[in-house]
JSON list of C-alpha atoms in Angstrom, two decimals:
[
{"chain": "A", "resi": 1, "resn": "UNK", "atom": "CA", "xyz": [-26.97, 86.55, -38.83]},
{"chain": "A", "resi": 2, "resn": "UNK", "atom": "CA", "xyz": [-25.45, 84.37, -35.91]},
{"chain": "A", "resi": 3, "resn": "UNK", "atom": "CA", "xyz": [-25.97, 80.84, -36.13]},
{"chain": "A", "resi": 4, "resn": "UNK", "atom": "CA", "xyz": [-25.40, 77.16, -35.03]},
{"chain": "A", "resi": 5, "resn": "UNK", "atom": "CA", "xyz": [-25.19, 74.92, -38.13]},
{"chain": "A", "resi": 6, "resn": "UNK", "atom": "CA", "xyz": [-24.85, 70.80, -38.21]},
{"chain": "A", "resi": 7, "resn": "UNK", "atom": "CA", "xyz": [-23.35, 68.54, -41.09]},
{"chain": "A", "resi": 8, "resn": "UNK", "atom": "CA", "xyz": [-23.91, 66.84, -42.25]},
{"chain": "A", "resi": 9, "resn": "UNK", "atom": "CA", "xyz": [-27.82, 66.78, -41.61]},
{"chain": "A", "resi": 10, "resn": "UNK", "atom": "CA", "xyz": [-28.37, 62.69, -42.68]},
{"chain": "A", "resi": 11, "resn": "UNK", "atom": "CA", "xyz": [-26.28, 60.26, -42.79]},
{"chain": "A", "resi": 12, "resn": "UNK", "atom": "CA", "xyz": [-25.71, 56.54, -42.85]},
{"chain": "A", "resi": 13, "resn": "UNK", "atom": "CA", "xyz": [-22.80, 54.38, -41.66]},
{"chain": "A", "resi": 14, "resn": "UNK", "atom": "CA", "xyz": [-21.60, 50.91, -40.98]},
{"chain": "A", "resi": 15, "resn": "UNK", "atom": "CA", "xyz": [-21.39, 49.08, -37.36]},
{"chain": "A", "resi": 16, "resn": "UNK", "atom": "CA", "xyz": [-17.70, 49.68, -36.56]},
{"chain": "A", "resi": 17, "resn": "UNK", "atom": "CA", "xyz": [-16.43, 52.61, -38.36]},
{"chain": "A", "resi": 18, "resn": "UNK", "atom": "CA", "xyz": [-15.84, 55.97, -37.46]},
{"chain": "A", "resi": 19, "resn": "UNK", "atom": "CA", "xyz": [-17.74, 59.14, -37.46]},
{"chain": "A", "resi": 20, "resn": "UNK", "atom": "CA", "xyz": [-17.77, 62.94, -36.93]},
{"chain": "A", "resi": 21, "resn": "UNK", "atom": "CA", "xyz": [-20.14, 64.67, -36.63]},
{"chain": "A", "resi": 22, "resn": "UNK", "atom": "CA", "xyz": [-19.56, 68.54, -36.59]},
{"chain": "A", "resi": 23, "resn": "UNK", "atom": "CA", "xyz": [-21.27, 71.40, -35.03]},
{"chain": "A", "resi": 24, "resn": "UNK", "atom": "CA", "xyz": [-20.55, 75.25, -35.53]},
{"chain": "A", "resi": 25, "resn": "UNK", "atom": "CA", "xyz": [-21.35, 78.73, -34.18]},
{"chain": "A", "resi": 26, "resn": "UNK", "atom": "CA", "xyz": [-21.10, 81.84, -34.89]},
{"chain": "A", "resi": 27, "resn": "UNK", "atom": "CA", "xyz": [-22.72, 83.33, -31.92]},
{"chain": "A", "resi": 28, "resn": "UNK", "atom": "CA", "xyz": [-18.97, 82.71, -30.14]},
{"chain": "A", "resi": 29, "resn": "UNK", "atom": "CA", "xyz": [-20.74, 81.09, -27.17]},
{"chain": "A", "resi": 30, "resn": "UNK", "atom": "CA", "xyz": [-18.51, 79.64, -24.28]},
{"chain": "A", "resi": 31, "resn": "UNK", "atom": "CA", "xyz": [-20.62, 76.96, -24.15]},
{"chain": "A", "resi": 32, "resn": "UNK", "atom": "CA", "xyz": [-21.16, 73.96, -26.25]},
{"chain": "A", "resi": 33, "resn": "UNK", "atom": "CA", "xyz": [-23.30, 70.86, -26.18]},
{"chain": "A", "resi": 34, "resn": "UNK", "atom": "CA", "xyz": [-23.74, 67.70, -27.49]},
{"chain": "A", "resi": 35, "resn": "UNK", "atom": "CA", "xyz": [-27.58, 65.93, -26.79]},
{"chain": "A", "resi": 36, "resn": "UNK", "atom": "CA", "xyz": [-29.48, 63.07, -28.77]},
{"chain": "A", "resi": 37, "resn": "UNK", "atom": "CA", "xyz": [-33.25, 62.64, -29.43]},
{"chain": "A", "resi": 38, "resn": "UNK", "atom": "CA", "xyz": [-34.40, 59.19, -28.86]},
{"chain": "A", "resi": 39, "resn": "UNK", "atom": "CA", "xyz": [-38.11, 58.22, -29.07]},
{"chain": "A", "resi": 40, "resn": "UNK", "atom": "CA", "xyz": [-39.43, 57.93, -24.99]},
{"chain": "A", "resi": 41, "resn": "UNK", "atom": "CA", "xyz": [-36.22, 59.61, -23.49]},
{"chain": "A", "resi": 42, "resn": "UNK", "atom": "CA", "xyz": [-36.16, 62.96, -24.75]},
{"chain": "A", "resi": 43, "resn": "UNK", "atom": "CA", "xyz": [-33.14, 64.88, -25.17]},
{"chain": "A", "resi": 44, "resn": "UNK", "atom": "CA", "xyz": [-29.59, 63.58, -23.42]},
{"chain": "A", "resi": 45, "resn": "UNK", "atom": "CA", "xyz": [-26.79, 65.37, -23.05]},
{"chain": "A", "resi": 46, "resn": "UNK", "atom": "CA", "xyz": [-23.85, 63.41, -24.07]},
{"chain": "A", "resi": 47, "resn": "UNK", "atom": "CA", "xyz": [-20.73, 65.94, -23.71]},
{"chain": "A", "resi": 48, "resn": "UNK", "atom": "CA", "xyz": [-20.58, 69.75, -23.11]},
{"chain": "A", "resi": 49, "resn": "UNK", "atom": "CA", "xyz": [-17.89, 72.78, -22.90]},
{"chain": "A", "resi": 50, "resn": "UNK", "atom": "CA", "xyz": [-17.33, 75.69, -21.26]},
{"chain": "A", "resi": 51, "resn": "UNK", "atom": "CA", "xyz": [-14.54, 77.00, -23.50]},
{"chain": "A", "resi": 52, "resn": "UNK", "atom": "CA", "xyz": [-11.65, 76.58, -25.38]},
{"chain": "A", "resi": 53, "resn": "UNK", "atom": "CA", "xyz": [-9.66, 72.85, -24.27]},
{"chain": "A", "resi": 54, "resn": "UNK", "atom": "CA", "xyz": [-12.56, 72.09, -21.79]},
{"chain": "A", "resi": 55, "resn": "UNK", "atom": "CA", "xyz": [-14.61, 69.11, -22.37]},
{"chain": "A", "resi": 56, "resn": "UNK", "atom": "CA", "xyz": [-17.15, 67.41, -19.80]},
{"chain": "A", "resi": 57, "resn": "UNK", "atom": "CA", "xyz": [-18.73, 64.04, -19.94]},
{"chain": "A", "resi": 58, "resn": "UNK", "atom": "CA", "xyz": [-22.95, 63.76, -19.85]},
{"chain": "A", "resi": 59, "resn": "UNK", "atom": "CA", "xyz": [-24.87, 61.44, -18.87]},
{"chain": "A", "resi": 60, "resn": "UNK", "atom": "CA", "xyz": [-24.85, 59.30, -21.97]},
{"chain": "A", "resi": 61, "resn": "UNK", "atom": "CA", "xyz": [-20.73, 59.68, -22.98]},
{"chain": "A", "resi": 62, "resn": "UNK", "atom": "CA", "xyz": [-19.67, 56.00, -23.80]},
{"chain": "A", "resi": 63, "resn": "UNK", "atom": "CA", "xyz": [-18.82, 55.23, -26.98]},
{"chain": "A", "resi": 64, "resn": "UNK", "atom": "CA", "xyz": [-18.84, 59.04, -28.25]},
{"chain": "A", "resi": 65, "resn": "UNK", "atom": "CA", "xyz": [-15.52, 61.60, -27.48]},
{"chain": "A", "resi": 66, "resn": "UNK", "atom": "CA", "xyz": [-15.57, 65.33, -28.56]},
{"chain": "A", "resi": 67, "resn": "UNK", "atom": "CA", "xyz": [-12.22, 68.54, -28.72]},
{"chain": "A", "resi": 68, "resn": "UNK", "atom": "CA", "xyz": [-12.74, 72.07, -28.54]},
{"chain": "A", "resi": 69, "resn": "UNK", "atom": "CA", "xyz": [-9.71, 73.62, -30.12]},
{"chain": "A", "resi": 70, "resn": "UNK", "atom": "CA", "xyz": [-11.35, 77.13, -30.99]},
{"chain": "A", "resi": 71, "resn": "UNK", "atom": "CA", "xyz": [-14.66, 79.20, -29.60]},
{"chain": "A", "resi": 72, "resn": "UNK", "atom": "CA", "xyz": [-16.56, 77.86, -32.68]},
{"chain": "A", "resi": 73, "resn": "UNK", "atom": "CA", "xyz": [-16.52, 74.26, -32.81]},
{"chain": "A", "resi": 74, "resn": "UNK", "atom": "CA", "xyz": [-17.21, 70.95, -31.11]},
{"chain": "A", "resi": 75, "resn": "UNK", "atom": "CA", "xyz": [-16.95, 68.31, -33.17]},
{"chain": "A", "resi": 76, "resn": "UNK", "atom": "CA", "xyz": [-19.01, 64.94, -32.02]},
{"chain": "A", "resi": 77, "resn": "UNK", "atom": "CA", "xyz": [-16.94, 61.34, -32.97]},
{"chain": "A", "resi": 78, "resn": "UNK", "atom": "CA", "xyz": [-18.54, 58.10, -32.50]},
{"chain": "A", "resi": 79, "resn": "UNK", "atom": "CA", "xyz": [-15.46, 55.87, -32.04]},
{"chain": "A", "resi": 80, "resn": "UNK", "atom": "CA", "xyz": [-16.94, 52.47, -33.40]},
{"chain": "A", "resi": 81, "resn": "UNK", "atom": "CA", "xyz": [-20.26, 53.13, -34.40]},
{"chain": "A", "resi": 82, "resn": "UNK", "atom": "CA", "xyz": [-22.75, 51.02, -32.66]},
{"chain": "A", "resi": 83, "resn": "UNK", "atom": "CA", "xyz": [-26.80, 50.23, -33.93]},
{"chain": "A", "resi": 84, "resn": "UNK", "atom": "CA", "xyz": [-27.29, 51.48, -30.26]},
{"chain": "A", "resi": 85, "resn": "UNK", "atom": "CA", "xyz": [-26.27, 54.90, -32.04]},
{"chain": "A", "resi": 86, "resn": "UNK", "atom": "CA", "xyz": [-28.36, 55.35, -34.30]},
{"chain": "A", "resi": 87, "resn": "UNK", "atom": "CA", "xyz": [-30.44, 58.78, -33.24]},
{"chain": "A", "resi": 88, "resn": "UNK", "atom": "CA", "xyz": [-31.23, 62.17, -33.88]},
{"chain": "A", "resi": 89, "resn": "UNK", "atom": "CA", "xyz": [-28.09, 64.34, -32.62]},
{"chain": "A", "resi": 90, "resn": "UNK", "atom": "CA", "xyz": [-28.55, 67.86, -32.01]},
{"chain": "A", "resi": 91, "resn": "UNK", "atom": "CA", "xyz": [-25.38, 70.21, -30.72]},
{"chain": "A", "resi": 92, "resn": "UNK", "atom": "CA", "xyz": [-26.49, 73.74, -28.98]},
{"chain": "A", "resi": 93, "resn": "UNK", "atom": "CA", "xyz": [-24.47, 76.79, -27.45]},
{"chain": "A", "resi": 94, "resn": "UNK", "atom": "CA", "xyz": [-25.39, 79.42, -24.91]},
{"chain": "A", "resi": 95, "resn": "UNK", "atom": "CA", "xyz": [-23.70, 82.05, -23.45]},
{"chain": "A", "resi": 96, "resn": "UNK", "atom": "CA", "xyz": [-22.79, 83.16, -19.60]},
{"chain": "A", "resi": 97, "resn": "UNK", "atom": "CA", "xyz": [-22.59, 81.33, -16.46]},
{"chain": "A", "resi": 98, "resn": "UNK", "atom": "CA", "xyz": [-26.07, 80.20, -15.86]},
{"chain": "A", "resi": 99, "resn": "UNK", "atom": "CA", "xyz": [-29.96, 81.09, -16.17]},
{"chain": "A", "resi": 100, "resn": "UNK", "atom": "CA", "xyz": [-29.59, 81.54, -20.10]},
{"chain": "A", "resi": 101, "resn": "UNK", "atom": "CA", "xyz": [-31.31, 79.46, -22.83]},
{"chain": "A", "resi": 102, "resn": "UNK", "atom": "CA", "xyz": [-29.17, 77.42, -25.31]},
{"chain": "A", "resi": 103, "resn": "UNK", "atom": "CA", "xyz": [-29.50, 77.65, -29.00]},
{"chain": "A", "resi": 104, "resn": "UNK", "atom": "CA", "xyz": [-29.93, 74.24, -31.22]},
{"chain": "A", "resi": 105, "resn": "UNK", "atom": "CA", "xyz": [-28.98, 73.63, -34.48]},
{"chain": "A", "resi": 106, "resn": "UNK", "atom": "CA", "xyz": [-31.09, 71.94, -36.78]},
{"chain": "A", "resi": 107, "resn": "UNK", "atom": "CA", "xyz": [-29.85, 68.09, -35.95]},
{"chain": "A", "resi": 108, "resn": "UNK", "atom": "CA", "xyz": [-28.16, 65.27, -37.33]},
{"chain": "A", "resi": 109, "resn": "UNK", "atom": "CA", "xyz": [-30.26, 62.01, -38.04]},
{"chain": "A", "resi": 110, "resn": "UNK", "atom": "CA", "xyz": [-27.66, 59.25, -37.65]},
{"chain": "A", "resi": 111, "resn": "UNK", "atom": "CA", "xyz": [-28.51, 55.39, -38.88]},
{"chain": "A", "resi": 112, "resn": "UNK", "atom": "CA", "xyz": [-25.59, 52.56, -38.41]},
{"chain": "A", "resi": 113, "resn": "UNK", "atom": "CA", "xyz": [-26.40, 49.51, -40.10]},
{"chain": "B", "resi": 1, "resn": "UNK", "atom": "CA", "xyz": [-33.12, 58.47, -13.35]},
{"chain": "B", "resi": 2, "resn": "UNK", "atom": "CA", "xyz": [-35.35, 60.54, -14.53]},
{"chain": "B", "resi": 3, "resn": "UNK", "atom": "CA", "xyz": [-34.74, 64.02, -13.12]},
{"chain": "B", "resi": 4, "resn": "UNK", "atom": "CA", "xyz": [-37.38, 65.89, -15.22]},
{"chain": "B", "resi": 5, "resn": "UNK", "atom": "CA", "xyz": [-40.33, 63.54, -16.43]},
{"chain": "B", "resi": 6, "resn": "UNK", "atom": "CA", "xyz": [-43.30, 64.89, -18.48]},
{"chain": "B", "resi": 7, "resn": "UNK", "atom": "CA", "xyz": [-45.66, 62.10, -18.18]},
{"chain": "B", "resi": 8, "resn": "UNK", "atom": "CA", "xyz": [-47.92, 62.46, -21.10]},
{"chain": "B", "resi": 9, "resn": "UNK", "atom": "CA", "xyz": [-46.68, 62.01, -24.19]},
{"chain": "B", "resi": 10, "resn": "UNK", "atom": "CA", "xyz": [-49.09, 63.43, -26.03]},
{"chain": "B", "resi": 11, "resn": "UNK", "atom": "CA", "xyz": [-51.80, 65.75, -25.69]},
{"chain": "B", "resi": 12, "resn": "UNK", "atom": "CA", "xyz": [-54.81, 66.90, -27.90]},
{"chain": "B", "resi": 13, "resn": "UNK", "atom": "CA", "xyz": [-57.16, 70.32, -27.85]},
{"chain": "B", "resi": 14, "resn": "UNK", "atom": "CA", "xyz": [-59.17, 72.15, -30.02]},
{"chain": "B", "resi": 15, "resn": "UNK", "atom": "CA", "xyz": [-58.35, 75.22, -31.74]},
{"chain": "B", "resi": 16, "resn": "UNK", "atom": "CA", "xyz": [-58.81, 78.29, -29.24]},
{"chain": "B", "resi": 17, "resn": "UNK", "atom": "CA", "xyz": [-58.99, 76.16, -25.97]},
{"chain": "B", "resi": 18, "resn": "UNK", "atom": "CA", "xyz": [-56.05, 76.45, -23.55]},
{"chain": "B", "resi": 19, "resn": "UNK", "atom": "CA", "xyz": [-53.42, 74.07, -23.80]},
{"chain": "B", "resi": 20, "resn": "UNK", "atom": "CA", "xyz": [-51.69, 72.77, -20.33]},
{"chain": "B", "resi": 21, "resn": "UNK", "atom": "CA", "xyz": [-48.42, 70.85, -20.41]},
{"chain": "B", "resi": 22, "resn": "UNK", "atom": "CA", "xyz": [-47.03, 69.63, -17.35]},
{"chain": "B", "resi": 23, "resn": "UNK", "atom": "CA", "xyz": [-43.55, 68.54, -16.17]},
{"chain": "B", "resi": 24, "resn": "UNK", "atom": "CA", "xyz": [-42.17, 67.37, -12.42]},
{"chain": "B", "resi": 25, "resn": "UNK", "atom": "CA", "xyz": [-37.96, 67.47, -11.23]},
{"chain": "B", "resi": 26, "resn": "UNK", "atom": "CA", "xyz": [-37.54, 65.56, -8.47]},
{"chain": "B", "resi": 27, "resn": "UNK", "atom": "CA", "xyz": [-34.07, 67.35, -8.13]},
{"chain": "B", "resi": 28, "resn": "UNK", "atom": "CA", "xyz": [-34.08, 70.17, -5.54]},
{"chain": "B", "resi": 29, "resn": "UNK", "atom": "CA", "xyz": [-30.88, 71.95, -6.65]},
{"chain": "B", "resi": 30, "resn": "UNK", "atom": "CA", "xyz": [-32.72, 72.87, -9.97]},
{"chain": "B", "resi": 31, "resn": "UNK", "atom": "CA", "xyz": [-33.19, 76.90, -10.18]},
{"chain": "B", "resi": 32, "resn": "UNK", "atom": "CA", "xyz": [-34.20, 77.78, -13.81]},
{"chain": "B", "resi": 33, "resn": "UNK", "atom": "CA", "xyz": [-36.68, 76.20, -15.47]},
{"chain": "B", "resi": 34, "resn": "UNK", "atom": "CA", "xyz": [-37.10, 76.41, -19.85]},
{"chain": "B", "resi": 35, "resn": "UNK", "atom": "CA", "xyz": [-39.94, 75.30, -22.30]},
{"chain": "B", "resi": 36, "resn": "UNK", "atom": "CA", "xyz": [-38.69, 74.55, -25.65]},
{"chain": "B", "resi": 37, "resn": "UNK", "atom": "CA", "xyz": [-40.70, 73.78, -28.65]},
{"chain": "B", "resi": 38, "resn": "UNK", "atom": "CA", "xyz": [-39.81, 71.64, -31.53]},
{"chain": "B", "resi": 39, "resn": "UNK", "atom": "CA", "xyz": [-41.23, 70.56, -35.14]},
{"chain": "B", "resi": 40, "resn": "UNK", "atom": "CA", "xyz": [-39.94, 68.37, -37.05]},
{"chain": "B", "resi": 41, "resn": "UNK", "atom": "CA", "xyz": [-37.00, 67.86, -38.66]},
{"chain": "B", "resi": 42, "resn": "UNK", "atom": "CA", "xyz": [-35.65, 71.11, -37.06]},
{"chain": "B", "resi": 43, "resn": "UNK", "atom": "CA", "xyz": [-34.48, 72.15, -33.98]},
{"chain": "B", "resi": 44, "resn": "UNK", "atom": "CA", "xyz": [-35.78, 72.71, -30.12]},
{"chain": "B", "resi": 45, "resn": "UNK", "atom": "CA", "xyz": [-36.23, 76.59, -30.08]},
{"chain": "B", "resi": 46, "resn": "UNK", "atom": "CA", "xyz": [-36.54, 78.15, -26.66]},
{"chain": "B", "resi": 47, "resn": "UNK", "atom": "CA", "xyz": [-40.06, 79.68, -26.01]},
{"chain": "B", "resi": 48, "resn": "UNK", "atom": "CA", "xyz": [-40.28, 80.53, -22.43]},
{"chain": "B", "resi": 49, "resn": "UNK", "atom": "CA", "xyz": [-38.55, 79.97, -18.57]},
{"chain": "B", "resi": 50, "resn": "UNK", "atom": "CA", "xyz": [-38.74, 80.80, -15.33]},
{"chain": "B", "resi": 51, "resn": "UNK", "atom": "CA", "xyz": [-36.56, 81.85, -12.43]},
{"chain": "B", "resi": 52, "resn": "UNK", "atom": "CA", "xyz": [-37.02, 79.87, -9.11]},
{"chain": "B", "resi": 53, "resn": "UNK", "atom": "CA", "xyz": [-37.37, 83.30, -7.22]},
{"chain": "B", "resi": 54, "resn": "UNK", "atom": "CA", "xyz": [-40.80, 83.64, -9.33]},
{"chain": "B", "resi": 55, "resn": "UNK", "atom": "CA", "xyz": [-43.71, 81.25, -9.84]},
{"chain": "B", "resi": 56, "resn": "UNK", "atom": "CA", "xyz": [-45.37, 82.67, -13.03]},
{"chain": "B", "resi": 57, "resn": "UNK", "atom": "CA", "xyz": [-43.75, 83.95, -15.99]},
{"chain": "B", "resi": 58, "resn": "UNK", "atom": "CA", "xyz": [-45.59, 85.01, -18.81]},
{"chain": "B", "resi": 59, "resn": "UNK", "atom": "CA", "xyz": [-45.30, 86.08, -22.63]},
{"chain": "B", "resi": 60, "resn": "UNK", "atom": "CA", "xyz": [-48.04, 86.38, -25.00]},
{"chain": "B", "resi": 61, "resn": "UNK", "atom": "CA", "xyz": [-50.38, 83.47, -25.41]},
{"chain": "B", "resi": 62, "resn": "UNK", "atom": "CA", "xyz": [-47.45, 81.41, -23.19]},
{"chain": "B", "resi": 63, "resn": "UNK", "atom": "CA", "xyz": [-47.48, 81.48, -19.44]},
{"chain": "B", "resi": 64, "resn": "UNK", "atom": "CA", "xyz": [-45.33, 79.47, -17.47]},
{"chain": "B", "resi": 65, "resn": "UNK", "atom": "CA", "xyz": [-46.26, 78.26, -13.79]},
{"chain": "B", "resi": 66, "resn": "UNK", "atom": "CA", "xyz": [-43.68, 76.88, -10.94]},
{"chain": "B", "resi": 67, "resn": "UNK", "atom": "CA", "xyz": [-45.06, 75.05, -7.87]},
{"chain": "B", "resi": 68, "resn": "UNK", "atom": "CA", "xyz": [-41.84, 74.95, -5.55]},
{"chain": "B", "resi": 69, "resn": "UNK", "atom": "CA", "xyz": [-42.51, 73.01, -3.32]},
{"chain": "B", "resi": 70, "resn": "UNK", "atom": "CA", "xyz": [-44.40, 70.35, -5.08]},
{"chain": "B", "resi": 71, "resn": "UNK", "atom": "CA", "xyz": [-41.73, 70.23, -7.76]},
{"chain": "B", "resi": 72, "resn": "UNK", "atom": "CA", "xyz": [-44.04, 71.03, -10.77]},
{"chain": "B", "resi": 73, "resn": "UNK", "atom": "CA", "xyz": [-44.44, 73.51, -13.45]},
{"chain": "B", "resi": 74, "resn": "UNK", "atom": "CA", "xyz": [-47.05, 73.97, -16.49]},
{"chain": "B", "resi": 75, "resn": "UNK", "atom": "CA", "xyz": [-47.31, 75.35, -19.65]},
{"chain": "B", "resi": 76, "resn": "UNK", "atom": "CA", "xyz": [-50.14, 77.01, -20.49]},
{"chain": "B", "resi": 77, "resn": "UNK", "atom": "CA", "xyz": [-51.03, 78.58, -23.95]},
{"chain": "B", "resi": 78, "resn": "UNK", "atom": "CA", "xyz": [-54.25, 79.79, -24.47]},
{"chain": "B", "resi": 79, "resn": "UNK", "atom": "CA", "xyz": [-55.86, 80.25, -27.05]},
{"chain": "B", "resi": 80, "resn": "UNK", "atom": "CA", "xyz": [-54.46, 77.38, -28.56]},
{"chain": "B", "resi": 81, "resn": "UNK", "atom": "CA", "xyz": [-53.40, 77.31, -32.50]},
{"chain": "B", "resi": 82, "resn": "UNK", "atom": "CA", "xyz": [-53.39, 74.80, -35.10]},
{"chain": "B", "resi": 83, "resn": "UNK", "atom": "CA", "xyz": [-49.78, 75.96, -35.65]},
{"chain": "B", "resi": 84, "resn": "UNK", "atom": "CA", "xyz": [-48.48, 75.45, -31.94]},
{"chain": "B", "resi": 85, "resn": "UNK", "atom": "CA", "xyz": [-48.59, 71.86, -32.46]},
{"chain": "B", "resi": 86, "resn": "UNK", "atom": "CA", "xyz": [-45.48, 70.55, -32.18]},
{"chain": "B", "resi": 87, "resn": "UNK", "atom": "CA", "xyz": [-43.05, 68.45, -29.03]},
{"chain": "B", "resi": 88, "resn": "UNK", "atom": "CA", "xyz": [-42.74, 70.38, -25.70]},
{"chain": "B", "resi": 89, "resn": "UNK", "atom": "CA", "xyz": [-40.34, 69.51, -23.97]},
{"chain": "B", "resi": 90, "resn": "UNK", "atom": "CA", "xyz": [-39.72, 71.25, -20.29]},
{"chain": "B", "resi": 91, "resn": "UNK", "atom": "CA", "xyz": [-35.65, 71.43, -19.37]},
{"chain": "B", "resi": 92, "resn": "UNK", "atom": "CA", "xyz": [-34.31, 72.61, -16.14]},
{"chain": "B", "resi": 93, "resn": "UNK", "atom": "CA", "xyz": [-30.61, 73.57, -14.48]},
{"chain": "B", "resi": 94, "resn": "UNK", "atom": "CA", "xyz": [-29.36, 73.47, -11.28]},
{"chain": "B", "resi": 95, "resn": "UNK", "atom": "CA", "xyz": [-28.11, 76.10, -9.03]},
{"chain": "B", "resi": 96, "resn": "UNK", "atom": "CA", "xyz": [-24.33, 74.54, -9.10]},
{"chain": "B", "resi": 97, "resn": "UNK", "atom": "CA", "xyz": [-24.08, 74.29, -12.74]},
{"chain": "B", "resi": 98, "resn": "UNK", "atom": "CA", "xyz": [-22.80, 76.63, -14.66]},
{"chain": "B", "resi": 99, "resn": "UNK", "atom": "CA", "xyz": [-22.94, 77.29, -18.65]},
{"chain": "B", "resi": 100, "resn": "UNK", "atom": "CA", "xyz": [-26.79, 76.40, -18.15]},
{"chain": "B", "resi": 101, "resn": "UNK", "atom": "CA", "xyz": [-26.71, 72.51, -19.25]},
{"chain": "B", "resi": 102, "resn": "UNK", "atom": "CA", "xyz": [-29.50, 71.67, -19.29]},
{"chain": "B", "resi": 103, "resn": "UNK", "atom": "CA", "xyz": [-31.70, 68.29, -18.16]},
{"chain": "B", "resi": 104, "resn": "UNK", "atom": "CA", "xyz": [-34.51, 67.74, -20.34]},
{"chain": "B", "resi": 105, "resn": "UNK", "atom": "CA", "xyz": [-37.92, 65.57, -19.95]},
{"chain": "B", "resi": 106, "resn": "UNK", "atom": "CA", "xyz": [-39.24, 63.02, -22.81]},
{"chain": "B", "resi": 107, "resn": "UNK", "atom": "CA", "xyz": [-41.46, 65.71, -24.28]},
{"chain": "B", "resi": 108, "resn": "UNK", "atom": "CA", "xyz": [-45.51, 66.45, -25.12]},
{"chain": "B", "resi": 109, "resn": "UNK", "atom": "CA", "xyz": [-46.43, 66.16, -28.50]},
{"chain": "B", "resi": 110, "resn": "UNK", "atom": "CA", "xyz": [-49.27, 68.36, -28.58]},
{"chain": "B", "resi": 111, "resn": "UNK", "atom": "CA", "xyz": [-51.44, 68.35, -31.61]},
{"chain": "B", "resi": 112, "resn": "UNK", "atom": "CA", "xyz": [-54.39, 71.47, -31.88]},
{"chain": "B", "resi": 113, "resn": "UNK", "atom": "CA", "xyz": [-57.47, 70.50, -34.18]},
{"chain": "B", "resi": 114, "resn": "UNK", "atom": "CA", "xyz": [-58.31, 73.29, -36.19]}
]
């Protein structure tokens, strides 16, 4: 069956360093997303695509940076990892124009201590 | 600011009774409207949405409501079950977007009491 799958699904880093988080489909959806969960703001979108070399900022983009280089895969990377960062990070994918739903995967719980 | 706003955050009913979750836009360009339900530890899952050209949409024990012009749609399910609980959240797109992103609202945690 098609999916959207997330790794790693916890983990824990350090103020400063780097992280990727990645995010693929098998549905080959155009469209990518990038949103995080945070308690009393609901979901954010932090950076989409609409296809292969495209990449679009959200509403909440500082700090993170993403590359589509194929159809499947839109890999989320925190530049300096900030306490500010530490959420629930859930990528998605949809397909067509507009007026479709978009798929989740199953999240990422991020903490930076 | 917030473009989609459910105002209660939470939301208890009894098993069987109807359930109503509500959410207000205040942005007029939005023309597709989405409920998606999540438990924890997983992901949102789309349940049901709604076309601007309609104001009721329904599916099973879900039925979705759209008030235009006062910027407002519901959720209703009825009868309620101890298994729908779980955080609503209501998501809407706008008529110039394409690729349907999607703005979201803080969410409902609704809880039914067996």
């Amino acid at each position: 069956d098609a999916e959207i799958t997330q790794s790693p699904r916890h983990k824990i880093t350090e103020t400063g360093r780097q992280v990727t988080l990645a995010c693929h489909q098998t549905w080959n959806h155009n469209n990518m997303f990038w949103y995080r969960q945070d308690l009393g703001h609901g979901l954010r979108l932090i950076h989409y695509s609409y296809g292969v070399q495209d990449t679009n900022k959200g509403e909440v983009s500082d700090g993170y940076s993403v590359s589509r280089s194929n159809t499947e895969d839109l890999p989320l990377t925190l530049e300096s990892a900030a306490s500010s960062q530490t959420s629930v990070y859930f990528c998605a994918s949809s397909f067509g124009a507009k007026n479709t739903e978009a798929f989740f995967g199953q999240g990422t719980r991020l903490t930076v201590v | 600011d917030q473009q989609v706003k459910q105002n209660s955050p939470s939301l208890s009913v009894q098993e069987g009774r109807i359930s109503i979750l509500n959410c207000d836009y205040t942005n007029s360009m939005f023309d597709y409207f989405l409920w998606y339900k999540k438990y924890p530890a997983e992901g949102p899952t789309f349940l049901i949405s709604i076309s601007s050209i309609k104001d009721k949409n329904e599916d099973g024990r879900f039925t979705v409501f759209l008030n235009k012009s006062a910027k407002h749609l519901s959720l209703h399910i009825v009868p309620s079950q101890p298994g729908d609980s779980a955080v609503y959240f209501c998501a809407a797109s706008a008529i110039q977007t394409s690729g349907s992103r999607l703005t979201f609202g803080e969410g409902t945690q609704l809880t039914v009491n067996p």
